[in-house]
Short mmCIF file of C-alpha atoms in Angstrom, two decimals:
data_model
loop_
_atom_site.label_atom_id
_atom_site.label_comp_id
_atom_site.label_asym_id
_atom_site.label_seq_id
_atom_site.Cartn_x
_atom_site.Cartn_y
_atom_site.Cartn_z
CA MET A 1 211.52 110.80 174.86
CA PHE A 2 209.80 111.33 171.52
CA ASP A 3 210.09 114.25 169.14
CA ILE A 4 206.34 114.23 168.58
CA ILE A 5 203.45 112.34 170.14
CA ILE A 6 200.03 112.34 168.47
CA LEU A 7 197.33 111.43 171.01
CA ASN A 8 193.69 110.35 170.76
CA GLY A 9 193.50 110.10 166.97
CA SER A 10 191.60 107.66 164.79
CA VAL A 11 194.43 106.05 162.82
CA LEU A 12 194.01 104.91 159.23
CA ASP A 13 197.16 102.95 158.50
CA GLY A 14 196.85 103.16 154.68
CA SER A 15 195.85 99.52 154.17
CA GLY A 16 192.16 100.28 153.62
CA ARG A 17 191.18 98.90 157.03
CA ASP A 18 188.89 100.86 159.32
CA ALA A 19 190.33 103.40 161.72
CA GLU A 20 191.78 102.33 165.06
CA ARG A 21 192.18 104.49 168.15
CA LEU A 22 195.94 104.69 168.67
CA ASP A 23 198.56 107.10 169.89
CA LEU A 24 201.63 107.56 167.75
CA GLY A 25 205.19 108.45 168.69
CA VAL A 26 207.76 109.95 166.31
CA ARG A 27 211.52 109.88 166.84
CA ASP A 28 214.33 110.69 164.38
CA GLY A 29 212.00 110.94 161.41
CA LYS A 30 210.41 107.53 161.97
CA ILE A 31 207.26 106.17 163.57
CA ALA A 32 208.77 104.77 166.76
CA ALA A 33 205.73 103.73 168.78
CA LEU A 34 202.04 102.88 168.38
CA GLY A 35 199.67 102.26 171.26
CA ASP A 36 198.80 104.03 174.51
CA LEU A 37 201.31 106.87 174.87
CA ARG A 38 199.44 109.07 177.33
CA GLU A 39 202.21 108.75 179.91
CA ALA A 40 205.07 109.21 177.47
CA GLU A 41 207.05 112.43 177.04
CA ALA A 42 207.72 114.37 173.87
CA ALA A 43 209.04 117.71 172.73
CA LYS A 44 205.71 118.26 170.96
CA VAL A 45 202.32 116.76 171.81
CA VAL A 46 199.46 116.93 169.30
CA ASP A 47 195.94 116.21 170.50
CA ALA A 48 194.14 114.57 167.57
CA ALA A 49 190.85 113.88 169.38
CA GLY A 50 188.04 113.71 166.83
CA LYS A 51 190.55 113.74 163.97
CA ILE A 52 191.91 111.25 161.45
CA VAL A 53 195.59 110.37 161.58
CA CYS A 54 196.92 108.80 158.39
CA PRO A 55 200.02 108.59 156.20
CA GLY A 56 200.95 111.56 154.05
CA PHE A 57 199.53 111.37 150.53
CA LEU A 58 201.70 110.38 147.58
CA ASP A 59 201.12 112.08 144.23
CA LEU A 60 203.32 110.01 141.94
CA HIS A 61 202.12 111.55 138.70
CA ARG A 62 203.00 115.23 138.75
CA HIS A 63 204.93 117.47 136.33
CA ALA A 64 206.72 119.61 138.92
CA ASP A 65 210.21 118.70 137.63
CA GLY A 66 211.13 122.37 137.30
CA ALA A 67 208.55 123.84 139.68
CA LEU A 68 210.27 122.19 142.65
CA PHE A 69 213.04 124.76 142.20
CA ARG A 70 210.68 127.74 142.27
CA PRO A 71 210.75 129.82 145.46
CA GLY A 72 207.68 129.09 147.54
CA TYR A 73 206.90 125.73 145.98
CA GLY A 74 205.12 123.46 148.45
CA ASP A 75 201.97 125.31 149.48
CA CYS A 76 199.99 123.57 146.76
CA ASP A 77 201.16 120.18 148.05
CA LEU A 78 201.13 120.50 151.81
CA PHE A 79 197.72 122.10 152.16
CA GLN A 80 196.12 119.08 150.47
CA GLY A 81 198.22 116.60 152.45
CA ILE A 82 200.77 115.62 149.79
CA THR A 83 204.11 114.69 151.32
CA THR A 84 205.69 112.85 148.35
CA VAL A 85 205.60 113.70 144.65
CA GLY A 86 206.72 111.83 141.55
CA ASN A 87 207.82 113.76 138.45
CA GLY A 88 209.12 113.00 134.97
CA ASN A 89 205.81 111.54 133.83
CA CYS A 90 204.31 111.06 130.34
CA GLY A 91 207.78 110.69 128.82
CA LEU A 92 208.42 114.37 129.60
CA SER A 93 211.20 114.35 132.19
CA LEU A 94 213.53 117.36 132.33
CA ALA A 95 216.57 115.09 132.22
CA PRO A 96 218.53 113.85 130.38
CA GLN A 97 218.70 116.48 127.64
CA ALA A 98 221.44 116.37 125.01
CA ARG A 99 222.76 119.74 123.91
CA PRO A 100 222.18 119.45 120.12
CA TYR A 101 218.41 119.17 120.71
CA ARG A 102 218.05 121.06 123.97
CA GLU A 103 216.29 124.11 122.54
CA ALA A 104 213.64 121.97 120.83
CA ILE A 105 213.17 119.78 123.91
CA ALA A 106 212.83 122.82 126.18
CA ALA A 107 210.20 124.36 123.90
CA TYR A 108 208.25 121.10 123.96
CA LEU A 109 208.41 120.74 127.75
CA LYS A 110 207.68 124.33 128.81
CA PRO A 111 203.88 124.29 128.36
CA VAL A 112 203.83 121.39 130.85
CA THR A 113 206.76 122.02 133.19
CA GLY A 114 207.16 125.76 132.80
CA ASP A 115 210.54 127.45 132.60
CA PHE A 116 213.46 125.54 134.08
CA GLU A 117 216.36 127.84 133.27
CA GLY A 118 219.27 127.17 135.58
CA VAL A 119 218.23 123.61 136.41
CA PRO A 120 220.98 121.18 135.34
CA VAL A 121 219.51 118.62 132.96
CA ASP A 122 222.46 117.06 131.08
CA THR A 123 222.02 113.81 132.98
CA MET A 124 219.65 112.39 135.57
CA ALA A 125 222.53 112.50 138.06
CA ASP A 126 222.96 116.25 137.45
CA TYR A 127 219.25 116.87 138.01
CA LEU A 128 219.01 114.73 141.16
CA SER A 129 222.18 116.25 142.62
CA ALA A 130 220.72 119.72 142.20
CA LEU A 131 217.47 118.55 143.77
CA LYS A 132 219.31 117.13 146.77
CA ALA A 133 221.02 120.49 147.29
CA TRP A 134 217.69 122.36 147.14
CA PRO A 135 215.46 122.79 150.21
CA LEU A 136 212.45 120.56 149.56
CA PRO A 137 209.09 120.89 151.33
CA VAL A 138 208.11 117.36 150.25
CA ASN A 139 209.80 114.15 149.19
CA ALA A 140 210.41 113.80 145.46
CA LEU A 141 211.25 111.05 143.00
CA MET A 142 211.93 111.22 139.28
CA LEU A 143 211.10 108.97 136.35
CA ALA A 144 213.20 108.72 133.22
CA GLY A 145 211.06 110.11 130.41
CA GLY A 146 211.23 108.05 127.23
CA GLY A 147 210.23 111.03 125.09
CA THR A 148 213.01 113.21 126.43
CA ILE A 149 215.52 110.37 126.00
CA ARG A 150 214.49 109.72 122.40
CA ALA A 151 214.46 113.45 121.57
CA SER A 152 217.93 113.82 123.10
CA VAL A 153 219.17 111.14 120.68
CA ALA A 154 217.30 111.90 117.45
CA GLY A 155 215.33 115.11 117.98
CA PHE A 156 211.75 115.42 116.79
CA GLN A 157 212.28 115.01 113.04
CA LYS A 158 213.41 111.44 112.64
CA LEU A 159 210.55 108.97 112.27
CA ARG A 160 212.48 105.69 111.86
CA LEU A 161 215.46 105.09 114.09
CA GLU A 162 218.64 103.28 113.12
CA ASP A 163 220.71 100.79 115.08
CA GLN A 164 222.98 103.47 116.49
CA ASP A 165 219.96 105.47 117.67
CA PHE A 166 218.58 102.53 119.63
CA ALA A 167 222.02 101.93 121.10
CA ALA A 168 222.18 105.57 122.25
CA ILE A 169 218.66 105.39 123.70
CA HIS A 170 219.63 102.24 125.61
CA ALA A 171 222.73 103.93 127.00
CA ARG A 172 220.81 107.01 128.19
CA LEU A 173 218.05 104.90 129.70
CA GLU A 174 220.48 102.64 131.52
CA ARG A 175 222.44 105.61 132.82
CA SER A 176 219.29 107.41 134.01
CA LEU A 177 218.21 104.37 135.99
CA ALA A 178 221.71 103.92 137.40
CA ASP A 179 221.69 107.61 138.35
CA GLY A 180 218.59 107.12 140.49
CA ALA A 181 215.47 107.37 138.32
CA ALA A 182 212.71 105.42 140.04
CA GLY A 183 211.10 104.10 136.85
CA VAL A 184 210.47 104.81 133.18
CA SER A 185 207.65 106.88 131.71
CA LEU A 186 206.28 107.01 128.18
CA GLY A 187 204.23 109.61 126.34
CA LEU A 188 202.93 107.74 123.31
CA GLY A 189 200.37 110.47 122.68
CA TYR A 190 203.20 112.97 122.18
CA ALA A 191 206.07 113.43 119.77
CA PRO A 192 208.55 111.89 119.34
CA GLU A 193 207.32 108.67 121.01
CA CYS A 194 204.16 108.60 118.92
CA TYR A 195 206.47 107.67 116.00
CA TYR A 196 207.34 104.30 117.53
CA THR A 197 205.74 101.16 116.19
CA THR A 198 204.96 98.61 118.90
CA ASP A 199 208.02 96.54 117.95
CA GLU A 200 210.24 99.61 117.97
CA LEU A 201 208.92 100.57 121.38
CA ILE A 202 209.79 97.15 122.76
CA ARG A 203 213.25 97.47 121.23
CA ALA A 204 213.76 100.93 122.77
CA LEU A 205 212.87 99.56 126.21
CA GLU A 206 215.15 96.54 126.00
CA PRO A 207 217.30 97.64 129.00
CA ILE A 208 214.41 97.10 131.43
CA ARG A 209 213.51 93.61 130.21
CA ASN A 210 213.01 91.10 133.06
CA THR A 211 213.36 93.77 135.75
CA ASP A 212 210.96 95.21 138.32
CA THR A 213 211.29 98.68 136.76
CA VAL A 214 207.81 100.19 136.58
CA LEU A 215 206.82 101.27 133.07
CA SER A 216 204.35 104.15 133.35
CA VAL A 217 202.56 105.08 130.14
CA HIS A 218 200.47 107.88 128.71
CA MET A 219 198.95 105.68 126.01
CA ARG A 220 198.61 106.49 122.30
CA GLU A 221 194.88 107.14 122.50
CA GLU A 222 192.38 107.66 125.29
CA ALA A 223 189.14 107.89 123.32
CA MET A 224 187.85 105.79 120.42
CA LYS A 225 191.02 103.67 120.42
CA LEU A 226 191.37 103.36 124.19
CA LEU A 227 190.92 99.60 124.22
CA PRO A 228 193.45 98.88 121.44
CA SER A 229 195.86 101.21 123.23
CA ILE A 230 195.50 99.19 126.42
CA ASP A 231 195.99 95.99 124.46
CA GLU A 232 199.16 97.39 122.92
CA MET A 233 200.69 98.24 126.26
CA ILE A 234 199.71 94.92 127.77
CA SER A 235 201.50 93.23 124.88
CA VAL A 236 204.58 95.42 125.44
CA ALA A 237 204.66 94.66 129.17
CA LYS A 238 204.21 90.95 128.51
CA ALA A 239 207.01 90.94 125.96
CA LEU A 240 209.38 92.74 128.33
CA ARG A 241 208.07 91.09 131.50
CA VAL A 242 207.90 94.34 133.45
CA PRO A 243 205.26 95.96 135.70
CA LEU A 244 202.92 98.29 133.78
CA GLN A 245 201.27 101.46 135.09
CA ILE A 246 198.56 102.95 132.86
CA SER A 247 198.58 106.70 133.49
CA HIS A 248 195.47 108.85 134.01
CA LEU A 249 192.99 106.30 132.68
CA LYS A 250 189.95 107.91 131.07
CA GLY A 251 187.45 107.46 128.27
CA THR A 252 187.57 110.81 126.49
CA GLY A 253 184.51 112.13 124.66
CA ARG A 254 180.78 112.28 125.25
CA GLU A 255 179.94 109.16 123.30
CA ASN A 256 182.47 107.16 125.29
CA TRP A 257 181.36 108.17 128.78
CA GLY A 258 180.05 105.25 130.80
CA ARG A 259 180.90 102.84 127.99
CA LEU A 260 184.66 102.50 127.59
CA ILE A 261 185.85 102.57 131.20
CA PRO A 262 184.03 99.38 132.31
CA GLN A 263 185.54 97.60 129.31
CA ALA A 264 188.98 99.07 130.01
CA LEU A 265 188.87 97.92 133.64
CA ASP A 266 187.82 94.46 132.48
CA ARG A 267 190.84 94.37 130.10
CA ILE A 268 193.19 95.25 132.96
CA ALA A 269 191.56 92.75 135.34
CA LYS A 270 191.92 89.97 132.74
CA ALA A 271 195.61 90.75 132.23
CA ARG A 272 196.16 90.69 135.99
CA ALA A 273 194.38 87.34 136.23
CA GLU A 274 196.82 86.06 133.61
CA GLY A 275 199.74 87.09 135.79
CA LEU A 276 200.71 90.53 134.45
CA ASP A 277 201.49 93.18 137.06
CA VAL A 278 199.37 96.00 135.63
CA CYS A 279 197.71 98.86 137.49
CA CYS A 280 196.27 102.27 136.61
CA ASP A 281 195.76 105.69 138.11
CA VAL A 282 193.27 108.52 137.71
CA TYR A 283 192.89 112.19 138.61
CA ALA A 284 189.72 113.33 140.34
CA TYR A 285 188.74 116.08 137.88
CA THR A 286 186.62 115.95 134.74
CA ALA A 287 189.09 118.23 132.94
CA GLY A 288 192.67 117.54 131.95
CA SER A 289 195.47 119.91 131.00
CA THR A 290 198.29 119.66 128.46
CA GLN A 291 199.77 121.42 125.44
CA LEU A 292 197.25 122.78 122.95
CA ILE A 293 199.21 121.02 120.20
CA HIS A 294 197.69 117.84 121.59
CA ILE A 295 194.58 118.66 119.54
CA LEU A 296 196.63 118.04 116.37
CA PRO A 297 196.82 114.65 114.61
CA PRO A 298 200.08 112.73 115.14
CA GLU A 299 201.47 113.41 111.65
CA PHE A 300 201.42 117.16 112.33
CA LEU A 301 203.58 116.75 115.46
CA GLN A 302 206.68 115.73 113.54
CA GLY A 303 209.70 117.91 114.12
CA GLY A 304 208.66 119.48 117.41
CA PRO A 305 207.33 123.00 118.10
CA ALA A 306 209.53 124.86 115.60
CA ALA A 307 208.56 122.59 112.71
CA ILE A 308 204.88 122.64 113.71
CA THR A 309 204.96 126.44 113.82
CA GLU A 310 206.40 126.54 110.30
CA ARG A 311 203.66 124.23 109.02
CA LEU A 312 201.06 126.46 110.64
CA ARG A 313 202.39 129.28 108.47
CA ASP A 314 201.95 127.21 105.30
CA SER A 315 198.53 127.72 103.73
CA ALA A 316 198.36 124.27 102.11
CA ALA A 317 199.34 122.52 105.35
CA ARG A 318 196.77 124.57 107.25
CA ARG A 319 194.01 123.55 104.81
CA ARG A 320 194.87 119.89 105.33
CA LEU A 321 194.94 120.37 109.08
CA LEU A 322 191.60 122.19 109.18
CA ASP A 323 190.05 119.32 107.22
CA ARG A 324 191.58 116.81 109.65
CA LEU A 325 190.19 118.68 112.66
CA GLU A 326 186.73 118.82 111.10
CA ASN A 327 186.55 115.27 109.75
CA GLY A 328 189.28 113.18 111.40
CA ARG A 329 188.11 110.22 113.45
CA ASP A 330 191.30 108.14 113.36
CA PHE A 331 193.01 109.95 116.26
CA ASP A 332 192.04 111.53 119.57
CA ASN A 333 190.31 114.47 117.89
CA TYR A 334 189.34 116.67 120.81
CA VAL A 335 187.38 118.96 118.51
CA TYR A 336 185.07 116.09 117.61
CA LEU A 337 185.15 114.44 121.04
CA VAL A 338 184.30 117.44 123.25
CA GLY A 339 184.01 120.54 121.05
CA TRP A 340 185.76 123.91 121.08
CA GLU A 341 183.50 125.07 123.91
CA ASN A 342 185.19 122.57 126.24
CA ILE A 343 188.79 123.45 125.31
CA PHE A 344 190.07 126.42 127.34
CA VAL A 345 193.26 128.49 126.97
CA SER A 346 195.19 128.32 130.25
CA ALA A 347 198.65 129.72 129.38
CA VAL A 348 200.28 131.47 126.43
CA LYS A 349 203.76 132.66 125.54
CA ARG A 350 202.86 136.12 124.15
CA ALA A 351 201.74 138.73 126.64
CA GLU A 352 199.29 140.22 124.14
CA ASP A 353 197.42 136.91 123.99
CA GLY A 354 197.00 136.82 127.75
CA ARG A 355 193.48 138.19 127.31
CA TYR A 356 192.41 134.77 126.05
CA VAL A 357 193.53 132.91 129.17
CA GLY A 358 190.50 131.45 130.93
CA GLN A 359 188.34 131.55 127.81
CA SER A 360 187.24 128.58 125.74
CA ILE A 361 188.48 128.50 122.16
CA ALA A 362 184.87 129.05 121.09
CA GLN A 363 184.66 132.19 123.25
CA ALA A 364 188.09 133.56 122.41
CA ALA A 365 187.56 133.11 118.68
CA GLY A 366 184.71 135.61 118.60
CA ASP A 367 183.55 135.89 114.99
CA LYS A 368 186.51 133.87 113.69
CA ASP A 369 186.26 130.14 112.96
CA PRO A 370 187.42 128.49 116.25
CA ALA A 371 189.71 126.10 114.35
CA VAL A 372 191.38 128.97 112.51
CA PHE A 373 191.73 130.89 115.78
CA ALA A 374 193.32 127.90 117.53
CA LEU A 375 195.88 127.42 114.74
CA ASP A 376 196.67 131.14 114.72
CA LEU A 377 197.15 131.07 118.50
CA LEU A 378 199.56 128.16 118.23
CA ARG A 379 201.44 129.79 115.36
CA ASP A 380 201.78 133.17 117.06
CA ASN A 381 202.98 131.60 120.33
CA ASP A 382 205.48 129.17 118.78
CA CYS A 383 203.19 126.37 119.99
CA GLU A 384 203.80 127.30 123.65
CA VAL A 385 200.12 127.24 124.60
CA THR A 386 198.52 125.19 127.38
CA MET A 387 194.90 124.10 127.45
CA ILE A 388 192.40 122.84 130.01
CA ASP A 389 190.00 120.41 128.37
CA PHE A 390 186.80 118.96 129.82
CA ILE A 391 186.88 115.36 128.72
CA THR A 392 185.40 112.89 131.22
CA THR A 393 182.76 112.39 133.95
CA GLU A 394 182.70 111.97 137.71
CA GLU A 395 180.95 108.62 137.29
CA ASP A 396 183.81 107.22 135.20
CA ILE A 397 186.35 108.60 137.66
CA ALA A 398 184.48 106.90 140.51
CA ARG A 399 184.47 103.58 138.63
CA ILE A 400 188.25 103.73 138.29
CA LEU A 401 188.84 104.77 141.90
CA GLN A 402 186.69 101.87 143.09
CA SER A 403 188.74 99.27 141.24
CA PRO A 404 191.20 97.12 143.23
CA PHE A 405 194.21 98.16 141.13
CA ALA A 406 193.89 101.96 140.84
CA TYR A 407 195.26 104.86 142.80
CA SER A 408 194.87 108.63 142.82
CA ILE A 409 197.11 111.19 141.10
CA SER A 410 196.92 114.87 140.15
CA ASP A 411 198.69 114.94 136.75
CA ALA A 412 199.34 118.57 137.73
CA THR A 413 201.15 120.69 135.15
CA PHE A 414 203.09 123.86 135.93
CA PRO A 415 203.27 126.33 133.03
CA THR A 416 205.06 129.43 134.20
CA GLY A 417 202.21 131.84 133.52
CA GLY A 418 198.47 131.81 132.94
CA LYS A 419 195.98 129.87 135.03
CA LEU A 420 197.00 126.56 136.50
CA HIS A 421 194.51 123.71 136.61
CA PRO A 422 192.84 123.63 140.06
CA ARG A 423 194.11 120.07 140.51
CA VAL A 424 197.52 121.60 141.25
CA TYR A 425 196.00 122.86 144.51
CA GLY A 426 193.20 120.42 145.23
CA ALA A 427 193.45 116.99 143.56
CA PHE A 428 193.77 114.98 146.77
CA SER A 429 191.34 117.06 148.78
CA GLN A 430 188.96 116.59 145.83
CA VAL A 431 188.98 112.83 146.38
CA ILE A 432 187.83 113.28 149.97
CA GLU A 433 185.38 116.14 149.46
CA THR A 434 183.74 114.87 146.27
CA TYR A 435 184.19 111.11 146.05
CA VAL A 436 183.96 110.34 149.78
CA ASN A 437 181.85 113.06 151.38
CA LYS A 438 179.48 113.93 148.53
CA MET A 439 179.22 110.98 146.14
CA HIS A 440 180.00 108.24 148.70
CA ALA A 441 181.83 106.39 145.92
CA LEU A 442 184.58 105.46 148.40
CA THR A 443 184.79 105.10 152.15
CA LEU A 444 187.45 107.24 153.81
CA PRO A 445 189.69 104.20 154.52
CA GLU A 446 189.42 103.22 150.83
CA ALA A 447 190.26 106.76 149.69
CA VAL A 448 193.26 106.98 152.01
CA ASN A 449 194.46 103.62 150.69
CA ARG A 450 194.32 104.97 147.10
CA MET A 451 196.37 108.01 148.13
CA THR A 452 198.96 106.29 150.34
CA ARG A 453 199.72 102.56 150.43
CA ARG A 454 198.84 101.73 146.83
CA PRO A 455 201.09 104.31 145.14
CA ALA A 456 203.87 103.70 147.68
CA ASP A 457 203.84 99.97 147.07
CA ARG A 458 203.74 100.48 143.32
CA TYR A 459 207.21 102.03 143.34
CA GLY A 460 208.59 99.93 146.18
CA LEU A 461 208.52 102.78 148.72
CA LYS A 462 208.26 100.46 151.72
CA ASP A 463 208.69 103.22 154.29
CA LYS A 464 206.09 105.53 152.75
CA GLY A 465 202.31 105.44 152.60
CA ARG A 466 201.73 103.57 155.86
CA ILE A 467 201.38 104.01 159.59
CA ALA A 468 203.63 101.25 160.92
CA LEU A 469 206.57 100.90 163.26
CA GLY A 470 209.74 101.98 161.51
CA ALA A 471 207.95 103.71 158.64
CA ASP A 472 208.88 107.26 157.70
CA ALA A 473 206.95 109.78 159.75
CA ASP A 474 204.99 111.38 156.90
CA ILE A 475 201.74 111.94 158.78
CA LEU A 476 198.50 113.90 158.41
CA VAL A 477 196.02 115.00 161.07
CA PHE A 478 192.67 116.30 159.84
CA ASP A 479 188.90 116.30 160.15
CA PRO A 480 187.54 114.84 156.89
CA ALA A 481 184.32 116.84 157.23
CA ARG A 482 186.36 120.06 157.00
CA VAL A 483 188.36 119.10 153.90
CA HIS A 484 187.50 121.54 151.14
CA VAL A 485 188.87 122.41 147.70
CA ALA A 486 189.01 126.19 147.41
CA ALA A 487 190.66 126.20 143.97
CA THR A 488 188.32 126.73 141.02
CA TYR A 489 188.90 126.91 137.28
CA ASP A 490 188.42 130.69 137.40
CA GLN A 491 190.51 131.17 140.57
CA PRO A 492 192.81 128.17 140.84
CA ALA A 493 195.59 129.57 143.03
CA GLN A 494 193.81 128.91 146.32
CA ARG A 495 195.04 126.56 149.01
CA ALA A 496 193.00 123.54 149.98
CA GLU A 497 191.46 123.61 153.45
CA GLY A 498 191.11 121.15 156.29
CA MET A 499 194.61 119.85 157.07
CA ASP A 500 195.52 120.58 160.69
CA TYR A 501 198.96 118.98 160.74
CA VAL A 502 201.25 117.78 157.97
CA ILE A 503 204.43 116.07 159.11
CA VAL A 504 207.23 115.32 156.64
CA ASN A 505 209.98 112.94 157.75
CA GLY A 506 209.19 113.63 161.38
CA ARG A 507 209.14 117.43 161.14
CA ILE A 508 206.03 119.56 161.25
CA ALA A 509 205.53 121.40 157.95
CA LEU A 510 201.94 122.50 158.60
CA GLU A 511 200.75 123.24 162.14
CA ASN A 512 197.20 124.20 162.99
CA GLY A 513 196.64 124.86 159.30
CA ARG A 514 199.66 127.17 158.96
CA LEU A 515 202.99 126.64 157.22
CA THR A 516 205.98 126.42 159.53
CA GLY A 517 208.61 126.95 156.84
CA VAL A 518 210.18 123.56 157.51
CA GLN A 519 211.83 122.01 154.44
CA ALA A 520 212.15 118.35 155.40
CA GLY A 521 211.69 116.56 152.06
CA ASN A 522 214.14 114.01 150.70
CA VAL A 523 215.02 112.87 147.19
CA LEU A 524 213.86 109.28 146.73
CA GLU A 525 216.00 107.33 144.30
CA GLY A 526 215.29 104.09 142.52
CA LYS A 527 217.29 100.92 142.99
CA LYS A 528 220.86 101.18 141.71
#
């Protein structure tokens, strides 16, 4: 007797192989049988004739650290087939936060994670314990964010660390991994990790040397200096002898489109040929989303949001900054790379500035200089402003997805108010609708592989991302022709369409396209 039998489906097992006509039996949260099950009995029988049956999708680069605790979280995941999420990315994990710097850390995280009041964040163990006690619609794992760890030791002011600081960073990193973090993430494009030299970065990561701990990195630069940034991280991973994951690979800026990504992929392929375990991931949208302070040059990020806000009130500092935005080419200058017309306000702290949400900086500025408007907006909102920025092309995204070492992510951010990026609701459906059905850049088996087996294997999740005997019963049933992204930039909060059944750990969370209310997710911990 099975809990669930899925009959007559075309099964994609996650490996990238073509579909096979198989029946599937689920018992006690596991895939217990594959084959001809027409005569078997089950509490629930699903007829998947004409449908695809595949593993649940894994989105291992999300920023839902705090959003998981929000009532109603899960719709955005389940309706696009996501059954496992990974948080704590880009160095920006909620835990561990030390109390002397907690206010500054919280202000820095909120434009990405949203409010997380009430979530215990002293240690990774505190956070994961709270998550285990919370009803989860999907499985969740957590990375230890190097930025949060450094900020918890030395805040945002200190540029050069001392021996005792590195010792404290090592202790927090070691404890976070022992507490169950599944890997380590870096945000070298953000403060305070942008202060590290390459040698200092290697020193800070000493506890993971010669381990299989995945090092996931938001690199220093993703535009003019993309290739040197890749080279830096390859050198770091080689020095430490650890697996490297390059996060949300892209070649930002019009003049880089179609030019940098082929070279970047060649760099990665060469390092792999030389024996380094390096992979990358990519989101399926031409726009990203992060804090608006990311438009500022690295030297203006020192001290965190409070210090930046004070500098924005200083007329001399503002003049220097305006000159840097107009003429700077030595950093990822979004103003130069894509222009104010492609940088949109998506969330603000002050209610009176809510009228700008959804407008580009160029539009919102009106008769004011867009640069002056942007700095005023940051100043007036204590730097708690989120942007959506159009930075890449579908062709470059397709090139990355087609590579043999890439997988799909959302990089979804969850500011508490404003307009979320549509990728929160549609990133994985976007891969199928746009890159399979419309562009034919991938076959469906290839796309499923990039959303299941590849990310699962990257983090050693041997029971996830596959249809196989004994694997966890995270299963999707859908017609790929009906998959549709309803979320738009103007109206993002719309569920994706096309998933008939979503099963999480053997329990049906979405049935005939409707939520059942089942909360069957588990917390997935790293090796201890």
